[in-house]
Short mmCIF file of C-alpha atoms and ligand atoms in Angstrom, two decimals:
data_model
loop_
_atom_site.label_atom_id
_atom_site.label_comp_id
_atom_site.label_asym_id
_atom_site.label_seq_id
_atom_site.Cartn_x
_atom_site.Cartn_y
_atom_site.Cartn_z
CA UNK A 202 -15.48 -47.47 -6.36
CA UNK A 203 -18.22 -45.75 -8.39
CA UNK A 204 -21.74 -46.31 -7.03
CA UNK A 205 -23.92 -48.22 -9.44
CA UNK A 206 -26.90 -46.20 -10.73
CA UNK A 207 -29.18 -49.21 -10.44
CA UNK A 208 -28.63 -52.13 -8.09
CA UNK A 209 -30.52 -55.14 -6.81
CA UNK A 210 -32.40 -55.63 -3.57
CA UNK A 211 -34.98 -58.08 -2.23
CA UNK A 212 -38.02 -55.98 -1.35
CA UNK A 213 -41.11 -56.81 0.70
CA UNK A 214 -43.64 -54.44 -0.88
CA UNK A 215 -46.63 -55.30 1.28
CA UNK A 216 -48.24 -58.26 3.10
CA UNK A 217 -48.62 -60.18 -0.18
CA UNK A 218 -45.83 -59.13 -2.53
CA UNK A 219 -42.07 -59.54 -2.39
CA UNK A 220 -39.15 -60.22 -4.70
CA UNK A 221 -35.89 -58.98 -6.24
CA UNK A 222 -36.06 -55.51 -7.83
CA UNK A 223 -33.73 -52.93 -9.37
CA UNK A 224 -33.58 -49.80 -7.22
CA UNK A 225 -31.35 -46.72 -6.90
CA UNK A 226 -29.86 -44.82 -3.95
CA UNK A 227 -32.91 -42.50 -3.72
CA UNK A 228 -34.98 -45.51 -2.64
CA UNK A 229 -32.81 -46.14 0.45
CA UNK A 230 -33.71 -44.77 3.89
CA UNK A 231 -31.85 -41.98 5.66
CA UNK A 232 -28.57 -42.59 7.41
CA UNK A 233 -25.11 -41.08 7.77
CA UNK A 234 -23.11 -44.00 6.33
CA UNK A 235 -23.50 -45.57 2.88
CA UNK A 236 -22.16 -49.14 2.65
CA UNK A 237 -21.55 -51.34 -0.38
CA UNK A 238 -22.79 -54.64 0.97
CA UNK A 239 -20.63 -57.69 0.25
CA UNK A 240 -22.46 -60.35 2.25
CA UNK A 241 -25.51 -60.80 4.40
CA UNK A 242 -26.71 -64.04 5.96
CA UNK A 243 -29.99 -65.85 6.23
CA UNK A 244 -31.38 -65.88 9.77
CA UNK A 245 -34.56 -67.40 11.23
CA UNK A 246 -36.00 -63.91 11.70
CA UNK A 247 -35.58 -63.21 7.96
CA UNK A 248 -37.65 -66.34 7.23
CA UNK A 249 -40.36 -65.11 9.60
CA UNK A 250 -40.25 -61.61 8.04
CA UNK A 251 -40.70 -62.94 4.50
CA UNK A 252 -43.29 -65.65 5.14
CA UNK A 253 -45.31 -64.08 7.97
CA UNK A 254 -44.35 -60.40 7.44
CA UNK A 255 -46.11 -58.96 10.52
CA UNK A 256 -45.08 -58.58 13.37
CA UNK A 257 -41.40 -58.73 12.28
CA UNK A 258 -41.84 -56.11 9.54
CA UNK A 259 -42.78 -52.83 11.19
CA UNK A 260 -43.42 -50.90 7.95
CA UNK A 261 -43.70 -51.44 4.18
CA UNK A 262 -41.86 -51.45 1.86
CA UNK A 263 -38.99 -53.17 3.67
CA UNK A 264 -35.70 -54.71 2.66
CA UNK A 265 -35.12 -57.68 4.99
CA UNK A 266 -31.73 -58.98 6.12
CA UNK A 267 -30.85 -58.48 9.78
CA UNK A 268 -27.09 -58.33 9.19
CA UNK A 269 -24.44 -57.48 6.62
CA UNK A 270 -20.75 -56.90 6.02
CA UNK A 271 -19.31 -54.49 3.49
CA UNK A 272 -17.21 -51.41 2.71
CA UNK A 273 -18.02 -47.79 3.53
CA UNK A 274 -18.63 -45.72 0.38
CA UNK A 275 -19.29 -42.40 2.15
CA UNK A 276 -19.75 -41.33 5.74
CA UNK A 277 -20.47 -38.25 7.83
CA UNK A 278 -20.19 -40.31 11.04
CA UNK A 279 -17.06 -39.57 13.08
CA UNK A 280 -16.11 -43.22 13.58
CA UNK A 281 -16.23 -44.30 9.93
CA UNK A 282 -14.52 -43.22 6.73
CA UNK A 283 -14.58 -44.27 3.09
CA UNK A 284 -13.03 -47.72 2.59
CA UNK A 285 -13.58 -48.96 6.17
CA UNK A 286 -14.77 -52.55 6.42
CA UNK A 287 -17.81 -52.84 8.65
CA UNK A 288 -20.41 -55.26 9.98
CA UNK A 289 -23.92 -54.69 11.24
CA UNK A 290 -26.08 -57.00 13.37
CA UNK A 291 -29.58 -56.09 14.51
CA UNK A 292 -30.67 -52.59 15.66
CA UNK A 293 -34.00 -53.18 13.87
CA UNK A 294 -32.31 -53.43 10.47
CA UNK A 295 -34.41 -55.66 8.22
CA UNK A 296 -37.42 -54.94 10.47
CA UNK A 297 -37.92 -51.16 10.55
CA UNK A 298 -34.86 -49.92 8.65
CA UNK A 299 -33.79 -51.35 5.25
CA UNK A 300 -31.51 -54.35 5.78
CA UNK A 301 -28.78 -56.41 4.20
CA UNK A 302 -30.52 -58.10 1.25
CA UNK A 303 -29.46 -55.18 -0.93
CA UNK A 304 -26.24 -54.32 -2.77
CA UNK A 305 -26.11 -50.96 -0.93
CA UNK A 306 -27.31 -50.01 2.56
CA UNK A 307 -27.60 -46.53 4.10
CA UNK A 308 -27.65 -46.72 7.91
CA UNK A 309 -26.95 -44.89 11.15
CA UNK A 310 -23.21 -45.21 11.87
CA UNK A 311 -23.96 -45.89 15.54
CA UNK A 312 -25.22 -49.32 14.48
CA UNK A 313 -22.01 -50.28 12.67
CA UNK A 314 -18.97 -52.07 14.06
CA UNK A 315 -15.54 -52.10 12.43
CA UNK A 316 -14.88 -55.59 11.08
CA UNK A 317 -13.00 -57.43 13.87
CA UNK A 318 -9.35 -57.70 12.80
CA UNK A 319 -9.14 -61.48 12.59
CA UNK A 320 -12.27 -61.78 10.45
CA UNK A 321 -13.00 -61.06 6.81
CA UNK A 322 -16.25 -59.91 5.20
CA UNK A 323 -17.15 -63.44 4.21
CA UNK A 324 -16.55 -65.37 7.42
CA UNK A 325 -18.09 -62.58 9.53
CA UNK A 326 -21.37 -63.32 7.75
CA UNK A 327 -21.00 -67.10 7.80
CA UNK A 328 -21.01 -66.47 11.55
CA UNK A 329 -23.55 -63.63 11.21
CA UNK A 330 -26.24 -62.68 13.69
CA UNK A 331 -26.88 -66.31 14.65
CA UNK A 332 -23.21 -66.89 15.51
CA UNK A 333 -22.88 -63.64 17.37
CA UNK A 334 -26.04 -64.57 19.34
CA UNK A 335 -24.50 -67.96 20.12
CA UNK A 336 -21.46 -66.13 21.54
CA UNK A 337 -23.71 -63.89 23.68
CA UNK A 338 -25.41 -67.06 25.00
CA UNK A 339 -22.09 -68.75 25.81
CA UNK A 340 -20.89 -65.65 27.69
CA UNK A 341 -24.15 -65.61 29.66
CA UNK A 342 -23.97 -69.31 30.52
CA UNK A 343 -20.35 -68.95 31.59
CA UNK A 344 -21.42 -66.56 34.37
CA UNK A 345 -22.80 -69.53 36.29
CA UNK A 346 -21.71 -72.77 34.63
CA UNK A 347 -18.05 -73.71 34.25
CA UNK A 348 -16.65 -76.09 31.63
CA UNK A 349 -15.76 -78.67 34.30
CA UNK A 350 -19.21 -78.64 35.93
CA UNK A 351 -20.80 -81.28 33.72
CA UNK A 352 -23.12 -81.52 30.76
CA UNK A 353 -24.51 -78.59 28.76
CA UNK A 354 -27.34 -79.32 26.33
CA UNK A 355 -27.81 -77.24 23.16
CA UNK A 356 -31.21 -77.43 21.46
CA UNK A 357 -31.76 -76.80 17.74
CA UNK A 358 -28.11 -77.82 17.65
CA UNK A 359 -27.73 -78.07 13.87
CA UNK A 360 -29.20 -74.59 13.27
CA UNK A 361 -27.34 -71.29 12.96
CA UNK A 362 -27.26 -70.37 16.66
CA UNK A 363 -27.01 -74.01 17.75
CA UNK A 364 -24.10 -75.07 15.54
CA UNK A 365 -21.91 -72.11 16.53
CA UNK A 366 -22.87 -72.59 20.22
CA UNK A 367 -21.88 -76.27 20.04
CA UNK A 368 -18.48 -75.36 18.60
CA UNK A 369 -17.75 -72.45 20.97
CA UNK A 370 -18.76 -74.46 24.06
CA UNK A 371 -16.70 -77.45 23.01
CA UNK A 372 -13.64 -75.27 22.26
CA UNK A 373 -14.03 -73.83 25.80
CA UNK A 374 -13.94 -77.37 27.20
CA UNK A 375 -17.63 -77.95 27.99
CA UNK A 376 -19.14 -81.44 27.61
CA UNK A 377 -21.73 -80.61 24.94
CA UNK A 378 -24.86 -82.65 24.33
CA UNK A 379 -26.52 -81.70 21.05
CA UNK A 380 -30.28 -82.13 20.66
CA UNK A 381 -31.05 -82.39 16.96
CA UNK A 382 -32.98 -84.00 14.15
CA UNK A 383 -29.98 -83.97 11.83
CA UNK A 384 -27.04 -86.32 11.19
CA UNK A 385 -25.00 -87.09 14.29
CA UNK A 386 -21.69 -86.99 12.34
CA UNK A 387 -22.11 -83.28 11.59
CA UNK A 388 -22.64 -82.44 15.28
CA UNK A 389 -19.77 -84.63 16.48
CA UNK A 390 -17.48 -82.88 14.01
CA UNK A 391 -18.48 -79.51 15.49
CA UNK A 392 -17.38 -80.78 18.92
CA UNK A 393 -20.48 -82.37 20.51
CA UNK A 394 -19.64 -85.20 22.89
CA UNK A 395 -23.14 -86.70 22.70
CA UNK A 396 -26.01 -86.30 20.24
CA UNK A 397 -29.61 -86.85 21.30
CA UNK A 398 -32.09 -87.42 18.53
CA UNK A 399 -35.11 -85.13 18.86
CA UNK A 400 -37.51 -88.02 18.17
CA UNK A 401 -36.07 -89.85 21.19
CA UNK A 402 -36.21 -86.80 23.49
CA UNK A 403 -38.74 -87.55 26.23
CA UNK A 404 -40.60 -84.48 27.40
CA UNK A 405 -40.84 -84.41 31.19
CA UNK A 406 -44.20 -83.03 32.29
CA UNK A 407 -43.55 -83.11 36.05
CA UNK A 408 -42.46 -79.86 37.80
CA UNK A 409 -39.17 -81.50 38.81
CA UNK A 410 -37.49 -84.19 36.75
CA UNK A 411 -34.27 -86.15 37.19
CA UNK A 412 -31.34 -83.69 37.37
CA UNK A 413 -29.49 -84.20 34.06
CA UNK A 414 -27.97 -80.96 32.82
CA UNK A 415 -25.72 -78.31 34.38
CA UNK A 416 -26.62 -75.85 31.68
CA UNK A 417 -28.56 -75.34 28.49
CA UNK A 418 -28.56 -73.00 25.50
CA UNK A 419 -32.07 -73.17 24.09
CA UNK A 420 -33.10 -71.97 20.64
CA UNK A 421 -36.47 -73.74 20.34
CA UNK A 422 -38.71 -72.88 23.34
CA UNK A 423 -42.02 -74.69 24.02
CA UNK A 424 -42.21 -78.09 25.72
CA UNK A 425 -38.52 -78.83 25.06
CA UNK A 426 -37.46 -75.75 27.06
CA UNK A 427 -40.03 -76.47 29.79
CA UNK A 428 -38.78 -80.03 30.08
CA UNK A 429 -35.10 -79.02 30.25
CA UNK A 430 -35.86 -76.43 32.97
CA UNK A 431 -37.28 -79.25 35.10
CA UNK A 432 -34.10 -81.32 34.53
CA UNK A 433 -31.44 -78.70 35.30
CA UNK A 434 -29.17 -79.61 38.21
CA UNK A 435 -28.96 -77.56 41.41
CA UNK A 436 -27.35 -74.12 40.72
CA UNK A 437 -27.56 -74.60 36.95
CA UNK A 438 -28.60 -72.18 34.23
CA UNK A 439 -30.71 -72.15 31.07
CA UNK A 440 -30.09 -69.46 28.47
CA UNK A 441 -33.15 -68.93 26.26
CA UNK A 442 -32.79 -67.14 22.94
CA UNK A 443 -35.17 -68.68 20.41
CA UNK A 444 -38.58 -70.02 19.53
CA UNK A 445 -38.01 -72.36 16.57
CA UNK A 446 -40.55 -74.75 18.11
CA UNK A 447 -42.81 -72.43 20.08
CA UNK A 448 -42.96 -69.10 21.87
CA UNK A 449 -44.91 -70.73 24.71
CA UNK A 450 -43.37 -71.79 28.00
CA UNK A 451 -45.35 -73.81 30.49
CA UNK A 452 -43.35 -74.25 33.67
CA UNK A 453 -43.53 -73.90 37.46
CA UNK A 454 -41.52 -72.03 40.07
CA UNK A 455 -40.20 -75.28 41.63
CA UNK A 456 -36.89 -75.60 39.71
CA UNK A 457 -36.13 -71.94 40.51
CA UNK A 458 -36.96 -71.97 44.23
CA UNK A 459 -35.88 -75.52 45.08
CA UNK A 460 -32.87 -75.98 42.79
CA UNK A 461 -31.61 -72.40 42.65
CA UNK A 462 -31.58 -72.47 38.86
CA UNK A 463 -31.49 -69.42 36.59
CA UNK A 464 -33.40 -68.79 33.37
CA UNK A 465 -31.59 -66.07 31.47
CA UNK A 466 -32.78 -64.41 28.27
CA UNK A 467 -30.51 -63.28 25.45
CA UNK A 468 -31.38 -60.70 22.80
CA UNK A 469 -28.86 -59.81 20.12
CA UNK A 470 -30.70 -56.95 18.41
CA UNK A 471 -30.24 -54.22 21.02
CA UNK A 472 -27.26 -55.69 22.94
CA UNK A 473 -24.88 -53.00 24.21
CA UNK A 474 -21.66 -52.30 22.36
CA UNK A 475 -19.70 -53.74 25.32
CA UNK A 476 -21.54 -57.06 25.03
CA UNK A 477 -21.09 -57.04 21.24
CA UNK A 478 -17.35 -56.51 21.57
CA UNK A 479 -17.08 -59.35 24.10
CA UNK A 480 -19.08 -61.68 21.85
CA UNK A 481 -16.96 -60.97 18.75
CA UNK A 482 -13.76 -61.28 20.79
CA UNK A 483 -14.90 -64.70 22.02
CA UNK A 484 -15.59 -65.70 18.41
CA UNK A 485 -12.19 -64.45 17.23
CA UNK A 486 -10.36 -66.25 20.02
CA UNK A 487 -12.25 -69.50 20.41
CA UNK A 488 -14.32 -70.42 17.34
CA UNK A 489 -12.69 -73.12 15.27
CA UNK A 490 -12.69 -71.34 11.90
CA UNK A 491 -11.83 -74.55 10.05
CA UNK A 492 -15.31 -75.80 10.96
CA UNK A 493 -17.00 -72.91 9.16
CA UNK A 494 -16.75 -74.74 5.85
CA UNK A 495 -18.80 -77.58 7.36
CA UNK A 496 -21.65 -75.30 8.36
CA UNK A 497 -21.66 -72.87 5.42
CA UNK A 498 -23.76 -72.87 2.27
CA UNK A 499 -23.67 -69.92 -0.12
CA UNK A 500 -26.73 -68.43 -1.84
CA UNK A 501 -27.89 -65.07 -3.18
CA UNK A 502 -31.03 -62.92 -3.00
CA UNK A 503 -32.69 -64.91 -5.79
CA UNK A 504 -32.83 -67.89 -3.39
CA UNK A 505 -34.56 -66.06 -0.55
CA UNK A 506 -38.09 -67.40 -1.15
CA UNK A 507 -36.99 -71.01 -1.00
CA UNK A 508 -34.75 -70.40 2.01
CA UNK A 509 -37.60 -68.74 3.93
CA UNK A 510 -39.80 -71.83 3.66
CA UNK A 511 -36.97 -74.19 4.53
CA UNK A 512 -35.86 -72.32 7.65
CA UNK A 513 -39.38 -72.22 9.11
CA UNK A 514 -39.69 -75.97 8.49
CA UNK A 515 -36.46 -76.52 10.47
CA UNK A 516 -34.69 -77.81 7.36
CA UNK A 517 -31.64 -75.56 7.29
CA UNK A 518 -28.36 -76.98 8.52
CA UNK A 519 -25.74 -74.54 9.79
CA UNK A 520 -25.41 -71.08 8.28
CA UNK A 521 -26.45 -69.68 4.91
CA UNK A 522 -24.28 -66.91 3.50
CA UNK A 523 -26.05 -64.48 1.14
CA UNK A 524 -23.67 -63.01 -1.42
CA UNK A 525 -24.51 -59.57 -2.83
CA UNK A 526 -21.42 -59.52 -5.03
CA UNK A 527 -22.34 -60.98 -8.40
CA UNK A 528 -26.02 -60.66 -9.27
N1 NAP B 677 -33.03 -63.48 20.70
C1 NAP B 677 -32.26 -63.14 19.68
O1 NAP B 677 -31.68 -62.04 19.61
C2 NAP B 677 -32.06 -64.14 18.60
C3 NAP B 677 -30.98 -64.04 17.71
C4 NAP B 677 -30.81 -65.05 16.75
C5 NAP B 677 -31.73 -66.10 16.69
N2 NAP B 677 -32.79 -66.12 17.54
C6 NAP B 677 -33.79 -67.18 17.50
O2 NAP B 677 -33.14 -68.43 17.72
C7 NAP B 677 -33.84 -69.45 17.02
C8 NAP B 677 -32.85 -70.22 16.17
O3 NAP B 677 -32.32 -69.36 15.16
P1 NAP B 677 -31.38 -69.96 14.05
O4 NAP B 677 -30.91 -68.84 13.20
O5 NAP B 677 -30.39 -70.88 14.67
O6 NAP B 677 -32.46 -70.83 13.23
P2 NAP B 677 -32.22 -72.17 12.40
O7 NAP B 677 -30.90 -72.12 11.72
O8 NAP B 677 -33.44 -72.40 11.61
O9 NAP B 677 -32.13 -73.30 13.54
C9 NAP B 677 -33.23 -73.69 14.30
C10 NAP B 677 -33.10 -75.17 14.59
O10 NAP B 677 -34.09 -75.51 15.55
C11 NAP B 677 -34.50 -76.86 15.36
N3 NAP B 677 -35.95 -76.88 15.17
C12 NAP B 677 -36.65 -76.34 14.14
N4 NAP B 677 -37.97 -76.57 14.28
C13 NAP B 677 -38.09 -77.28 15.42
C14 NAP B 677 -39.21 -77.84 16.12
N5 NAP B 677 -40.46 -77.72 15.65
N6 NAP B 677 -38.97 -78.50 17.26
C15 NAP B 677 -37.71 -78.63 17.76
N7 NAP B 677 -36.63 -78.14 17.14
C16 NAP B 677 -36.81 -77.47 16.00
C17 NAP B 677 -33.74 -77.37 14.12
O11 NAP B 677 -32.52 -77.97 14.56
P3 NAP B 677 -32.31 -79.54 14.80
O12 NAP B 677 -32.84 -80.25 13.61
O13 NAP B 677 -30.84 -79.66 14.95
O14 NAP B 677 -33.06 -79.89 16.05
C18 NAP B 677 -33.38 -76.08 13.40
O15 NAP B 677 -32.28 -76.26 12.56
C19 NAP B 677 -34.94 -68.76 16.22
O16 NAP B 677 -36.15 -68.84 16.93
C20 NAP B 677 -34.46 -67.32 16.13
O17 NAP B 677 -35.50 -66.42 15.97
C21 NAP B 677 -32.96 -65.18 18.49
#
């Protein structure tokens, strides 16, 4: 595969200017593996990086895109050789090292993972960082909450993390309650047993509310997370991974010291390779791949501006694949 002299990338030049540009390999940052990128995906953090820039972007210029899949073109890293299919999620890519919204990426091989054997380049990025984060959350929740225990609520349920979490939990046998502003039919088809409309969700402001949920995977933060913490049953667990509503959390110690509940945080960016392997194995074994067509929409780097606004408004359903193939 000859490397193109000029190729396309979405570049954030500075706090005010961004867009698609033709670049060459000399523009890329240092790294010991060069990858021809096939797909990236559009994640909430990419929207934040493009609209708000700082603090997500640590230096300019930057190519956003926190994940990608593709084929190795050249490598001096011992684990990778020309032709290997690889994926990358996190490690500061798209924040401080050029990311996946580019037809070529040069990265540190330590950040790459061989494409799991039951996945292809396309579906690995339909799942993408959001789906892999959902798997990390499910593994965390499973440490304390079993499928037979009772109800698990997923917030931001129609979003990237939420939709994959709903499906994984339901495939594992959990009774999933989806909290969402979107169509109920979509969430039922992913495996939710109940759908709560966000407009009907009553925020509990007391330190301890009625015990409703055995567990929760939360992607939104703010008063929704605070309220759910006060409603978790004795011995239950909340896994917090997002801030689509707010980064603030106003709570008390009562649910923790009187109901023995756990609030556990999940970060996907610097997760250990052991955790990553477990998360992708869970996805390979349990995700219902037939459902991916329900949650997928396909775009390219010319659509990034519009996608950025939509994701911050909470108007993206499921996962958005970014194709770098034909531009
Ligand atoms: N910690 C990590 O490593 C990590 C990794 C990946 C993602 N995240 C975070 O997880 C969050 C979700 O990411 P994502 O990729 O799933 O984003 P997404 O696809 O945009 O989904 C977020 C969902 O949250 C809901 N939502 C949006 N605005 C809201 C509001 N004001 N109030 C209540 N709900 C709201 C919407 O779902 P409904 O309409 O269905 O309610 C929306 O679809 C983001 O904050 C992201 O930064 C963190």
